[in-house]
């Protein structure tokens, strides 16, 4: 009983004899979980429903909720008072008469799985054999030997069954992961093909116009190509976020503007059967957050809201607000007290039960049918918001809808974006002939960076790999800044090149360029004084500003 109870994680397991005339169950002892009363003694079964009739017919009883089964519904309250909201019974019938029963009780409703019922039948059979052998006084010694064998193999059987269940669970989790990856990569491939098509067609038209000597609207096609590149870069960052290869890139963000820019995409995503209303608070505070991740989170919440209202549709409301959380309110939300910016997504869908709300952010938990949901979306939203210093709260009523609210701390002393841009442009606008060594294996990138820096007045040296760069650095040639890609061919990457160069030139400034995100470098803990990082694809003006500020300053950026 203990092995069966602990394996199935139920409230009570026992074996008892039955008097078919008085319809009573006689239990010497049973196994119970903590806080559950024993059924040891005599129990009149008819007081707990008519299921004894099924036992007399030698029928296996599998009831997931006593309130729902006609054999137990009239006596549901009595059964629940004995921690038997759901149960399984295996009858023992000899010569057509019910003589005993193996029972499993659980205090909560439970849908018994095929594996669990099969395991129960197996244990019942073994239990019956053990009891019969124990009663066989004429073969006592042989019975004891067989009983020891059964006890020895029972633990192994339980282990084997447990291992099998764990293997099935792991396969299920893996299939869910692969489903999520399949959806992600399929969507990204589709979006990238669209972006590549936009770049290709814009460049083709631009090339044709230049060959024809027509320069009108040239800037338009250049702008279209640049826009496609920026969207492709954003898409790549989302892929990196999914694979946990990047840290967040929080910046001062106007959430009202972000939501407004996202509104058209939300409308196209949720479809015509769902109306979308955006309510932006006046005077909304600025918060410091990763804008692309917030976009992902809001889009994810809107898709979930759409699915909750399917197929009839409904209304989604995206609303922003300033929130003052006092000590009590903040404590309730597991946040420090203070000022917060909230973004709430509400729907008029089916709503969630308290049990579903409690598990809503668990990885791979989903209420959607198999193949229609990965269970990853809300867990990723929760992780992003918590990492941003905020919190997620769910308000829902079954049949009336759900509201998901994201809380982000107000940014104190946020700098204006235009001031930051002007500062970058002013920094990049001058140079004093300093020397920059550009190390990049991609010829196009290396050439373009060299041209831009040369145009700014820098002396530029170029190398396509670590070995070439090292030969330059081993000379007496002045080098003020090493600008190197992290992923270099030839056996020496950018990190190794920088470490080797600093052995000879300890004060050398180093700017790393990477196609991964900053965490690929910072996370390894080797950014030292005078080192910085910029991710691809980068704005050339921003790169120039970074170079200028690093050369001018001895601080880490």
GROMACS .gro file of C-alpha atoms in nm, residues 351-361 365-367:
model
   14
  351UNK     CA    1  -1.163   3.325  -1.869
  352UNK     CA    2  -0.957   3.101  -1.644
  353UNK     CA    3  -1.021   2.901  -1.330
  354UNK     CA    4  -0.810   2.969  -1.018
  355UNK     CA    5  -0.629   2.639  -1.083
  356UNK     CA    6  -0.537   2.748  -1.436
  357UNK     CA    7  -0.423   3.091  -1.317
  358UNK     CA    8  -0.196   2.926  -1.061
  359UNK     CA    9  -0.016   2.735  -1.338
  360UNK     CA   10  -0.044   2.990  -1.619
  361UNK     CA   11   0.326   3.081  -1.615
  365UNK     CA   12   0.163   2.431  -1.936
  366UNK     CA   13  -0.118   2.496  -2.182
  367UNK     CA   14  -0.494   2.458  -2.193
   0.00000   0.00000   0.00000
